[in-house]
């Protein structure tokens, strides 16, 4: 029987422009951790990246169950809290640092995911043994928690949260494209065009280019939500974009 919990969920693109894909179980684990933390976490590298992962990651992100979480948007105290909650929810989570030769981030492997790359499965074993999962086999940093395994099939209690997995829109890159007049096609702009069509009952061409009609439609949206006149400019801002994304996409 197919296990829907292991289905892939596409979340758009990561901060380096790679396809951001995780399975539902990994997503549900992340969302559970976010609920504990009371804040959102940003995935900077997802799963299923065979051949496309950052070099320093090795093959660990090639298959299911592995994500990298941004840390630069968190205080050191928040980073420690994130590491703890990810571990409690049953990620083998490691804080990777510049000292170790990484761009600072948290690397998290979903314990028990049957689709892990063997290299990621080895990191889970290292984690269970209190090691850091790197070549040098150093000690694990931060708090040790009881090893648990998140459910392997979708519990009905968390299914609704998983179904609302939303794409991500990167504010800075769409702003640049709207200002440039849509010279190139961007998946994030497509997401915005779809939302504008739905919200304003329009029939914009969904081509990912922030051309004249898209900018005019965006202006309409800004007006419709009562933005101050100086913000009715047809260029996405944090407030109007977040408003447009309600129930549709997440702005980062
Ligand atoms: Zn990683």
Coordinates of N, CA and C and ligand atoms in Angstrom, one line a residue:
X1 N 0.9 -1.2 0.0 CA 0.0 0.0 0.0 C 0.9 1.2 0.0
X2 N 0.6 2.2 -0.9 CA 1.4 3.4 -0.8 C 1.3 4.2 0.5
X3 N 2.3 4.8 1.0 CA 2.3 5.5 2.2 C 2.3 7.0 1.9
X4 N 1.1 7.6 2.0 CA 1.0 9.1 1.6 C 1.9 10.0 2.5
X5 N 2.3 9.5 3.6 CA 3.1 10.3 4.5 C 4.5 10.4 3.9
X6 N 4.9 9.6 3.0 CA 6.2 9.7 2.4 C 6.2 10.3 1.0
X7 N 5.0 10.8 0.6 CA 4.9 11.6 -0.6 C 5.7 12.8 -0.6
X8 N 6.2 13.2 -1.7 CA 7.0 14.4 -1.8 C 6.1 15.7 -1.8
X9 N 6.5 16.7 -1.1 CA 5.8 18.0 -1.2 C 6.7 19.0 -1.7
X10 N 6.3 19.7 -2.8 CA 7.2 20.7 -3.4 C 6.9 22.1 -2.7
X11 N 7.9 22.7 -2.2 CA 7.7 24.0 -1.5 C 8.4 25.2 -2.3
X12 N 8.5 25.0 -3.6 CA 9.1 26.1 -4.4 C 10.6 25.9 -4.5
X13 N 11.3 27.0 -4.2 CA 12.8 27.0 -4.4 C 13.4 27.4 -3.1
X14 N 14.6 26.8 -2.8 CA 15.3 27.3 -1.6 C 16.1 28.6 -1.9
X15 N 16.8 29.0 -0.9 CA 17.5 30.3 -1.0 C 18.6 30.3 -2.1
X16 N 19.0 29.1 -2.5 CA 20.0 29.1 -3.6 C 19.4 28.7 -4.9
X17 N 18.0 28.8 -5.0 CA 17.4 28.5 -6.3 C 17.1 27.1 -6.6
X18 N 17.5 26.1 -5.7 CA 17.3 24.7 -6.0 C 15.9 24.4 -5.7
X19 N 15.3 23.3 -6.4 CA 13.9 22.9 -6.0 C 13.9 22.5 -4.5
X20 N 12.9 23.0 -3.8 CA 12.8 22.7 -2.4 C 11.7 21.7 -2.2
X21 N 12.2 20.5 -2.0 CA 11.2 19.3 -1.9 C 11.5 18.5 -0.6
X22 N 10.5 18.2 0.1 CA 10.6 17.3 1.3 C 9.5 16.3 1.2
X23 N 9.5 15.3 2.1 CA 8.3 14.4 2.1 C 7.4 14.9 3.2
X24 N 6.1 14.5 3.2 CA 5.1 15.0 4.1 C 5.5 14.8 5.6
X25 N 6.1 13.6 5.8 CA 6.5 13.3 7.2 C 7.5 14.3 7.7
X26 N 8.5 14.6 6.9 CA 9.6 15.6 7.3 C 8.9 16.9 7.5
X27 N 8.0 17.3 6.6 CA 7.3 18.6 6.8 C 6.5 18.6 8.1
X28 N 5.8 17.5 8.3 CA 4.9 17.4 9.6 C 5.8 17.5 10.8
X29 N 7.0 16.9 10.7 CA 7.9 17.0 11.9 C 8.4 18.4 12.1
X30 N 8.7 19.1 11.0 CA 9.2 20.5 11.0 C 8.0 21.4 11.6
X31 N 6.8 21.2 11.1 CA 5.7 22.0 11.6 C 5.4 21.7 13.1
X32 N 5.6 20.5 13.5 CA 5.4 20.2 14.9 C 6.5 21.0 15.8
X33 N 7.7 21.0 15.3 CA 8.7 21.7 16.0 C 8.4 23.2 16.0
X34 N 7.9 23.7 14.8 CA 7.6 25.2 14.8 C 6.5 25.5 15.8
X35 N 5.5 24.6 15.9 CA 4.5 24.9 16.8 C 5.0 25.0 18.3
X36 N 5.9 24.1 18.6 CA 6.6 24.1 19.9 C 7.4 25.4 20.1
X37 N 8.0 25.9 19.1 CA 8.9 27.0 19.1 C 8.1 28.3 19.1
X38 N 6.9 28.3 18.5 CA 6.1 29.5 18.3 C 6.6 30.4 17.2
X39 N 7.5 29.8 16.3 CA 8.0 30.7 15.2 C 8.3 29.7 14.1
X40 N 8.4 30.4 12.9 CA 8.7 29.6 11.7 C 10.2 29.4 11.5
X41 N 10.5 28.3 10.9 CA 11.9 28.0 10.5 C 12.0 28.1 9.0
X42 N 13.2 28.5 8.6 CA 13.4 28.6 7.1 C 14.3 27.4 6.6
X43 N 13.8 26.7 5.7 CA 14.6 25.6 5.1 C 15.5 26.2 4.0
X44 N 16.8 26.0 4.2 CA 17.7 26.5 3.2 C 18.2 25.4 2.2
X45 N 18.0 24.2 2.6 CA 18.3 23.1 1.7 C 17.3 21.9 2.0
X46 N 16.7 21.4 1.0 CA 15.7 20.3 1.3 C 16.3 18.9 1.0
X47 N 15.3 18.0 0.7 CA 15.7 16.6 0.4 C 15.7 16.4 -1.1
X48 N 15.9 15.1 -1.5 CA 15.8 14.7 -2.9 C 16.6 15.5 -3.8
X49 N 17.8 15.9 -3.4 CA 18.7 16.8 -4.1 C 19.8 16.1 -5.0
X50 N 19.6 14.8 -5.2 CA 20.6 14.0 -5.9 C 21.4 14.8 -6.9
X51 N 22.6 15.0 -6.7 CA 23.5 15.7 -7.7 C 23.4 17.3 -7.6
X52 N 22.5 17.8 -6.8 CA 22.3 19.2 -6.7 C 22.6 19.8 -5.4
X53 N 22.9 19.0 -4.4 CA 23.1 19.5 -3.0 C 24.5 20.3 -2.9
X54 N 24.5 21.1 -1.9 CA 25.8 21.8 -1.6 C 26.9 20.8 -1.5
X55 N 28.1 21.1 -2.0 CA 29.2 20.1 -2.0 C 29.5 19.6 -0.6
X56 N 29.5 20.6 0.4 CA 29.9 20.2 1.8 C 28.9 19.3 2.4
X57 N 27.7 19.1 1.8 CA 26.7 18.3 2.4 C 26.9 16.8 2.1
X58 N 27.8 16.5 1.1 CA 28.0 15.2 0.6 C 26.7 14.7 0.1
X59 N 26.5 13.4 0.1 CA 25.2 12.8 -0.5 C 24.0 12.8 0.5
X60 N 24.2 13.4 1.7 CA 23.1 13.2 2.8 C 21.8 13.7 2.3
X61 N 21.8 14.8 1.5 CA 20.5 15.4 1.0 C 20.0 14.7 -0.3
X62 N 20.7 13.7 -0.7 CA 20.3 13.1 -2.0 C 18.9 12.5 -2.0
X63 N 18.5 12.0 -0.8 CA 17.2 11.3 -0.8 C 16.4 11.9 0.3
X64 N 15.4 11.1 0.9 CA 14.4 11.7 1.8 C 14.9 12.1 3.2
X65 N 14.1 12.9 3.9 CA 14.3 13.0 5.3 C 15.3 14.0 5.8
X66 N 16.0 14.7 4.9 CA 17.1 15.6 5.4 C 16.8 17.0 5.0
X67 N 16.9 17.9 6.0 CA 16.8 19.4 5.7 C 17.8 20.2 6.4
X68 N 18.1 21.4 5.9 CA 19.0 22.3 6.6 C 18.1 23.5 7.0
X69 N 18.3 24.0 8.2 CA 17.6 25.1 8.7 C 18.5 26.3 8.8
X70 N 18.0 27.5 8.4 CA 18.7 28.7 8.5 C 18.9 29.1 10.0
X71 N 20.1 29.5 10.4 CA 20.3 30.0 11.8 C 20.6 31.5 11.9
X72 N 21.0 32.1 10.7 CA 21.4 33.5 10.9 C 20.2 34.4 11.2
X73 N 19.0 33.9 11.1 CA 17.8 34.7 11.5 C 17.4 34.5 12.9
X74 N 18.3 33.7 13.7 CA 18.0 33.4 15.1 C 19.1 33.8 16.0
X75 N 18.7 34.2 17.2 CA 19.7 34.5 18.2 C 20.4 33.2 18.7
X76 N 21.5 33.3 19.3 CA 22.1 32.0 19.8 C 21.2 31.3 20.7
X77 N 20.4 32.0 21.5 CA 19.5 31.3 22.4 C 18.4 30.6 21.6
X78 N 17.9 31.3 20.6 CA 16.9 30.6 19.7 C 17.5 29.4 18.9
X79 N 18.7 29.6 18.5 CA 19.3 28.4 17.8 C 19.4 27.2 18.7
X80 N 19.8 27.4 20.0 CA 19.8 26.3 20.9 C 18.5 25.7 21.1
X81 N 17.5 26.6 21.2 CA 16.1 26.1 21.4 C 15.6 25.3 20.2
X82 N 15.9 25.8 19.0 CA 15.6 25.1 17.8 C 16.2 23.7 17.7
X83 N 17.5 23.6 18.1 CA 18.2 22.4 18.1 C 17.5 21.4 19.0
X84 N 17.1 21.9 20.2 CA 16.4 21.0 21.2 C 15.1 20.5 20.7
X85 N 14.3 21.5 20.1 CA 12.9 21.0 19.7 C 13.0 20.1 18.5
X86 N 13.9 20.3 17.6 CA 14.1 19.4 16.5 C 14.5 18.0 17.0
X87 N 15.3 18.0 18.0 CA 15.7 16.7 18.5 C 14.6 16.0 19.2
X88 N 13.8 16.8 20.0 CA 12.7 16.3 20.7 C 11.6 15.7 19.7
X89 N 11.5 16.3 18.6 CA 10.5 15.8 17.6 C 11.0 14.6 16.8
X90 N 12.2 14.3 17.1 CA 12.9 13.1 16.5 C 13.7 13.3 15.2
X91 N 14.3 14.5 15.1 CA 15.3 14.7 14.1 C 16.7 14.4 14.8
X92 N 17.5 13.8 14.1 CA 18.9 13.8 14.4 C 19.5 15.1 13.9
X93 N 19.5 16.1 14.8 CA 19.8 17.5 14.4 C 21.2 17.9 14.9
X94 N 21.9 18.5 14.0 CA 23.3 18.9 14.3 C 23.5 20.4 13.9
X95 N 24.1 21.1 14.8 CA 24.4 22.5 14.5 C 25.8 22.5 13.8
X96 N 25.7 22.9 12.5 CA 27.0 22.9 11.7 C 27.5 24.4 11.7
X97 N 28.7 24.5 11.9 CA 29.3 25.9 12.2 C 30.4 26.2 11.1
X98 N 30.8 27.5 11.1 CA 31.8 27.9 10.2 C 33.2 27.3 10.7
X99 N 33.3 27.1 12.0 CA 34.5 26.4 12.5 C 34.7 25.0 11.8
X100 N 33.6 24.3 11.6 CA 33.6 23.0 11.0 C 33.7 23.1 9.4
X101 N 33.7 24.3 8.9 CA 33.9 24.5 7.5 C 32.5 24.7 6.8
X102 N 31.4 24.9 7.5 CA 30.1 25.1 6.9 C 29.7 26.5 7.0
X103 N 28.8 26.9 6.1 CA 28.0 28.1 6.4 C 27.1 27.7 7.5
X104 N 27.0 28.5 8.6 CA 26.3 28.2 9.8 C 24.9 27.8 9.5
X105 N 24.4 26.6 10.0 CA 23.1 26.1 9.8 C 22.8 24.9 10.7
X106 N 21.6 24.5 10.8 CA 21.3 23.2 11.5 C 20.9 22.2 10.4
X107 N 21.6 21.1 10.5 CA 21.4 20.0 9.6 C 20.5 18.9 10.3
X108 N 19.4 18.6 9.7 CA 18.5 17.7 10.5 C 18.1 16.5 9.7
X109 N 18.2 15.3 10.2 CA 17.8 14.1 9.6 C 16.7 13.4 10.3
X110 N 15.6 13.1 9.6 CA 14.4 12.6 10.2 C 14.7 11.1 10.6
X111 N 14.8 10.8 11.9 CA 15.1 9.5 12.3 C 13.9 8.5 11.9
X112 N 14.3 7.4 11.3 CA 13.4 6.4 11.0 C 12.8 6.5 9.6
X113 N 13.1 7.6 8.8 CA 12.6 7.7 7.5 C 13.2 6.6 6.6
X114 N 12.3 5.8 6.0 CA 12.8 4.6 5.3 C 13.5 5.0 4.0
X115 N 13.4 6.3 3.6 CA 14.0 6.8 2.3 C 15.3 7.5 2.5
X116 N 15.9 7.4 3.7 CA 17.2 8.1 3.9 C 18.3 7.6 3.0
X117 N 19.2 8.5 2.5 CA 20.4 8.0 1.9 C 21.2 7.3 2.9
X118 N 22.0 6.3 2.6 CA 22.8 5.5 3.5 C 23.7 6.5 4.4
X119 N 24.2 7.5 3.7 CA 25.1 8.5 4.4 C 24.3 9.2 5.6
X120 N 23.1 9.5 5.3 CA 22.2 10.1 6.3 C 21.8 9.1 7.4
X121 N 21.6 7.9 7.0 CA 21.3 6.9 8.0 C 22.5 6.7 9.0
X122 N 23.7 6.8 8.4 CA 24.9 6.7 9.3 C 25.0 7.8 10.3
X123 N 24.5 9.0 9.8 CA 24.5 10.2 10.7 C 23.5 9.9 11.9
X124 N 22.4 9.3 11.6 CA 21.4 9.0 12.6 C 22.1 8.0 13.7
X125 N 22.8 7.1 13.2 CA 23.5 6.1 14.1 C 24.5 6.9 15.0
X126 N 25.3 7.8 14.3 CA 26.3 8.6 15.0 C 25.6 9.5 16.1
X127 N 24.5 10.0 15.7 CA 23.7 10.9 16.6 C 23.2 10.1 17.9
X128 N 22.7 8.9 17.6 CA 22.3 8.0 18.7 C 23.5 7.7 19.7
X129 N 24.7 7.7 19.1 CA 25.9 7.4 19.9 C 26.5 8.6 20.4
X130 N 25.8 9.8 20.3 CA 26.4 11.0 20.9 C 27.5 11.6 20.1
X131 N 27.5 11.3 18.8 CA 28.6 11.8 17.9 C 28.0 12.8 16.9
X132 N 28.9 13.6 16.3 CA 28.4 14.7 15.4 C 28.1 14.3 14.0
X133 N 28.4 13.1 13.6 CA 28.1 12.6 12.2 C 29.0 13.1 11.2
X134 N 30.1 13.7 11.6 CA 31.1 14.2 10.6 C 32.3 13.2 10.5
X135 N 33.1 13.4 9.5 CA 34.3 12.5 9.3 C 35.1 12.3 10.6
X136 N 35.3 13.4 11.3 CA 36.2 13.3 12.5 C 35.5 12.6 13.7
X137 N 34.2 12.3 13.5 CA 33.5 11.6 14.6 C 33.6 12.3 15.9
X138 N 33.4 13.6 15.9 CA 33.5 14.5 17.1 C 32.2 14.3 18.0
X139 N 32.3 14.8 19.2 CA 31.1 14.7 20.1 C 29.9 15.5 19.6
X140 N 28.8 15.1 19.9 CA 27.5 15.8 19.6 C 27.4 17.1 20.5
X141 N 27.1 18.2 19.9 CA 27.0 19.4 20.7 C 25.5 19.5 21.2
X142 N 25.3 20.4 22.2 CA 24.0 20.7 22.7 C 23.4 19.5 23.5
X143 N 22.1 19.7 23.8 CA 21.4 18.7 24.7 C 21.1 17.4 24.1
X144 N 21.3 16.3 24.9 CA 20.9 15.0 24.5 C 19.5 14.8 24.9
X145 N 18.7 14.2 24.0 CA 17.3 13.9 24.4 C 17.0 12.4 24.1
X146 N 15.9 11.9 24.7 CA 15.5 10.5 24.5 C 15.2 10.3 23.0
X147 N 15.8 9.2 22.5 CA 15.6 8.9 21.0 C 14.1 8.4 20.8
X148 N 13.4 9.1 19.9 CA 12.1 8.6 19.6 C 12.0 8.5 18.1
X149 N 10.9 7.9 17.6 CA 10.7 7.9 16.2 C 9.3 8.5 15.9
X150 N 9.2 9.5 15.1 CA 7.9 10.1 14.7 C 7.1 9.0 13.9
X151 N 5.8 9.1 13.9 CA 5.0 8.1 13.2 C 5.4 7.9 11.8
X152 N 5.3 6.7 11.3 CA 5.7 6.5 9.9 C 4.5 6.5 8.9
X153 N 3.3 6.5 9.5 CA 2.1 6.7 8.6 C 1.4 8.0 9.2
X154 N 0.6 8.6 8.3 CA 0.0 9.9 8.7 C -1.0 9.8 9.8
X155 N -0.8 10.3 11.0 CA -1.8 10.3 12.0 C -2.9 11.3 11.6
X156 N -4.2 11.0 11.8 CA -5.2 11.9 11.4 C -5.1 13.3 12.1
X157 N -4.6 13.3 13.3 CA -4.5 14.6 14.0 C -3.6 15.6 13.3
X158 N -2.6 15.1 12.6 CA -1.7 16.1 12.0 C -1.9 16.3 10.5
X159 N -2.8 15.4 9.9 CA -3.0 15.5 8.5 C -3.4 16.9 8.0
X160 N -4.3 17.6 8.7 CA -4.7 18.9 8.2 C -3.5 19.9 8.1
X161 N -2.6 19.9 9.1 CA -1.5 20.8 9.0 C -0.6 20.5 7.8
X162 N -0.5 19.2 7.5 CA 0.4 18.8 6.4 C -0.3 19.2 5.1
X163 N -1.6 19.1 5.0 CA -2.2 19.5 3.8 C -2.1 21.0 3.5
X164 N -1.8 21.8 4.5 CA -1.7 23.2 4.2 C -0.2 23.6 3.9
X165 N 0.6 22.6 3.7 CA 2.0 23.0 3.3 C 2.0 23.9 2.2
X166 N 2.5 25.1 2.4 CA 2.4 26.2 1.4 C 3.7 26.5 0.7
X167 N 3.6 27.0 -0.5 CA 4.9 27.4 -1.2 C 5.4 28.6 -0.5
X168 N 6.7 28.9 -0.8 CA 7.4 30.0 -0.2 C 7.6 31.1 -1.3
X169 N 7.4 32.3 -1.0 CA 7.7 33.4 -1.9 C 8.8 34.3 -1.2
X170 N 9.9 34.5 -2.0 CA 11.0 35.3 -1.4 C 10.8 36.8 -1.8
X171 N 10.6 37.5 -0.7 CA 10.2 39.0 -0.9 C 11.2 39.7 -1.7
X172 N 12.5 39.6 -1.3 CA 13.5 40.4 -2.0 C 13.6 40.1 -3.5
X173 N 13.5 38.8 -3.9 CA 13.7 38.5 -5.3 C 12.4 38.9 -6.1
X174 N 11.2 38.8 -5.5 CA 10.1 39.3 -6.3 C 10.0 40.8 -6.4
X175 N 10.5 41.5 -5.3 CA 10.6 42.9 -5.4 C 11.5 43.4 -6.5
X176 N 12.6 42.7 -6.6 CA 13.6 43.0 -7.7 C 12.9 42.8 -9.1
X177 N 12.2 41.7 -9.2 CA 11.6 41.4 -10.5 C 10.4 42.4 -10.9
X178 N 9.7 42.7 -9.8 CA 8.6 43.7 -10.1 C 9.2 45.1 -10.5
X179 N 10.3 45.4 -9.8 CA 10.9 46.7 -10.2 C 11.5 46.7 -11.6
X180 N 12.1 45.5 -11.9 CA 12.7 45.4 -13.2 C 11.7 45.2 -14.3
X181 N 10.4 45.1 -14.0 CA 9.4 45.0 -15.0 C 9.2 43.6 -15.6
X182 N 9.7 42.6 -14.8 CA 9.5 41.2 -15.2 C 10.3 40.8 -16.4
X183 N 11.6 41.0 -16.3 CA 12.5 40.6 -17.4 C 12.7 39.1 -17.5
X184 N 12.6 38.5 -16.3 CA 12.8 37.0 -16.4 C 11.6 36.3 -15.6
X185 N 11.4 35.1 -15.9 CA 10.3 34.4 -15.3 C 10.8 33.8 -14.0
X186 N 9.9 33.9 -12.9 CA 10.3 33.4 -11.6 C 9.1 32.6 -11.0
X187 N 9.4 31.4 -10.5 CA 8.3 30.6 -9.9 C 7.6 31.4 -8.8
X188 N 8.3 32.2 -8.1 CA 7.6 33.0 -7.0 C 6.6 34.0 -7.6
X189 N 6.9 34.5 -8.8 CA 6.0 35.5 -9.4 C 4.7 34.7 -9.9
X190 N 4.9 33.5 -10.3 CA 3.8 32.6 -10.7 C 2.9 32.4 -9.5
X191 N 3.5 32.2 -8.4 CA 2.7 32.0 -7.2 C 1.8 33.2 -6.9
X192 N 2.5 34.4 -7.1 CA 1.8 35.7 -6.8 C 0.6 35.8 -7.9
X193 N 0.9 35.5 -9.1 CA -0.1 35.7 -10.2 C -1.3 34.8 -9.9
X194 N -1.0 33.6 -9.5 CA -2.1 32.7 -9.1 C -3.0 33.2 -8.0
X195 N -2.3 33.8 -7.0 CA -3.0 34.4 -5.8 C -3.8 35.6 -6.2
X196 N -3.2 36.4 -7.1 CA -4.0 37.6 -7.6 C -5.2 37.2 -8.4
X197 N -5.1 36.2 -9.2 CA -6.2 35.7 -10.0 C -7.3 35.3 -9.1
X198 N -6.9 34.5 -8.0 CA -7.9 33.9 -7.1 C -8.6 35.1 -6.3
X199 N -7.7 35.9 -5.8 CA -8.2 37.0 -4.9 C -9.1 38.0 -5.6
X200 N -8.6 38.5 -6.8 CA -9.3 39.6 -7.4 C -10.1 39.1 -8.6
X201 N -10.3 37.8 -8.8 CA -11.1 37.2 -9.8 C -10.6 37.8 -11.2
X202 N -9.3 37.6 -11.4 CA -8.7 38.1 -12.7 C -8.3 36.9 -13.5
X203 N -7.8 37.2 -14.7 CA -7.3 36.1 -15.6 C -5.9 36.5 -16.1
X204 N -5.1 36.9 -15.2 CA -3.7 37.2 -15.5 C -3.0 36.0 -16.1
X205 N -2.2 36.2 -17.1 CA -1.4 35.1 -17.7 C -0.4 34.7 -16.6
X206 N -0.3 33.4 -16.2 CA 0.6 32.9 -15.2 C 1.9 32.5 -15.8
X207 N 2.7 33.5 -16.1 CA 4.0 33.2 -16.8 C 5.2 33.5 -15.9
X208 N 5.0 33.9 -14.7 CA 6.1 34.2 -13.8 C 6.8 35.5 -14.1
X209 N 6.3 36.3 -15.0 CA 7.0 37.6 -15.3 C 6.1 38.7 -14.8
X210 N 6.8 39.6 -14.0 CA 6.1 40.7 -13.4 C 5.9 41.9 -14.4
X211 N 5.2 41.6 -15.4 CA 5.0 42.6 -16.5 C 3.9 43.6 -16.0
X212 N 3.5 44.5 -17.0 CA 2.6 45.6 -16.7 C 1.3 45.2 -16.1
X213 N 0.7 44.1 -16.7 CA -0.6 43.7 -16.2 C -0.5 43.1 -14.7
X214 N 0.6 42.4 -14.5 CA 0.8 41.9 -13.2 C 1.0 43.0 -12.1
X215 N 1.7 44.0 -12.5 CA 2.0 45.1 -11.6 C 0.7 45.9 -11.4
X216 N -0.1 46.1 -12.4 CA -1.4 46.8 -12.3 C -2.3 46.0 -11.3
X217 N -2.3 44.7 -11.5 CA -3.2 43.8 -10.7 C -2.7 43.9 -9.2
X218 N -1.4 44.0 -9.1 CA -0.8 44.0 -7.7 C -1.2 45.3 -7.0
X219 N -1.2 46.4 -7.8 CA -1.7 47.7 -7.3 C -3.1 47.6 -6.8
X220 N -3.9 47.0 -7.6 CA -5.3 46.8 -7.3 C -5.5 46.1 -5.9
X221 N -4.6 45.1 -5.7 CA -4.6 44.3 -4.5 C -4.3 45.3 -3.3
X222 N -3.2 46.1 -3.5 CA -2.8 47.0 -2.5 C -3.9 48.0 -2.1
X223 N -4.6 48.4 -3.1 CA -5.7 49.4 -2.9 C -6.8 48.6 -2.1
X224 N -7.1 47.4 -2.6 CA -8.2 46.7 -2.0 C -8.1 46.4 -0.5
X225 N -6.8 46.2 -0.1 CA -6.6 45.9 1.3 C -6.4 47.2 2.1
X226 N -6.6 48.4 1.5 CA -6.5 49.6 2.2 C -5.1 50.1 2.6
X227 N -4.1 49.8 1.7 CA -2.8 50.2 2.0 C -2.7 51.8 1.9
X228 N -1.8 52.4 2.6 CA -1.6 53.8 2.6 C -1.2 54.2 1.1
X229 N -1.6 55.4 0.7 CA -1.3 55.7 -0.7 C 0.1 55.5 -1.2
X230 N 1.1 55.8 -0.3 CA 2.5 55.7 -0.7 C 2.9 54.3 -0.9
X231 N 2.1 53.3 -0.4 CA 2.4 51.9 -0.6 C 1.7 51.3 -1.8
X232 N 0.8 52.1 -2.4 CA 0.1 51.6 -3.6 C 0.9 51.9 -4.8
X233 N 1.9 51.0 -5.0 CA 2.9 51.3 -6.1 C 3.1 50.1 -7.1
X234 N 2.3 49.0 -6.8 CA 2.5 47.9 -7.7 C 3.7 47.0 -7.5
X235 N 4.4 47.3 -6.4 CA 5.6 46.6 -6.0 C 5.3 45.9 -4.7
X236 N 5.5 44.6 -4.6 CA 5.2 43.9 -3.3 C 6.0 44.4 -2.1
X237 N 5.3 44.6 -1.1 CA 5.9 45.0 0.2 C 5.6 43.9 1.2
X238 N 6.3 43.9 2.4 CA 6.1 42.8 3.3 C 4.7 42.6 3.7
X239 N 4.0 43.7 4.0 CA 2.6 43.6 4.5 C 1.6 43.2 3.5
X240 N 1.6 43.8 2.3 CA 0.6 43.4 1.3 C 0.9 42.0 0.7
X241 N 2.2 41.7 0.7 CA 2.5 40.3 0.2 C 2.0 39.2 1.2
X242 N 2.3 39.5 2.4 CA 1.8 38.6 3.5 C 0.3 38.4 3.4
X243 N -0.4 39.6 3.3 CA -1.8 39.5 3.2 C -2.3 38.7 2.0
X244 N -1.6 38.9 0.8 CA -2.0 38.1 -0.4 C -1.7 36.6 -0.2
X245 N -0.7 36.3 0.6 CA -0.3 34.9 0.8 C -1.2 34.2 1.8
X246 N -2.1 34.9 2.6 CA -2.9 34.2 3.6 C -3.5 32.9 3.0
X247 N -3.2 31.8 3.6 CA -3.7 30.5 3.2 C -3.2 30.0 1.9
X248 N -2.3 30.7 1.3 CA -1.8 30.4 0.0 C -0.3 30.1 -0.1
X249 N 0.5 31.1 0.4 CA 1.9 31.0 0.4 C 2.5 31.7 1.6
X250 N 3.8 31.4 1.9 CA 4.5 31.9 3.0 C 5.6 32.9 2.5
X251 N 5.7 34.1 3.1 CA 6.7 35.0 2.6 C 7.9 35.0 3.5
X252 N 9.1 34.8 2.8 CA 10.3 34.9 3.6 C 11.3 35.9 3.0
Ligands
LIG1 ZN1 22.5 19.4 5.5

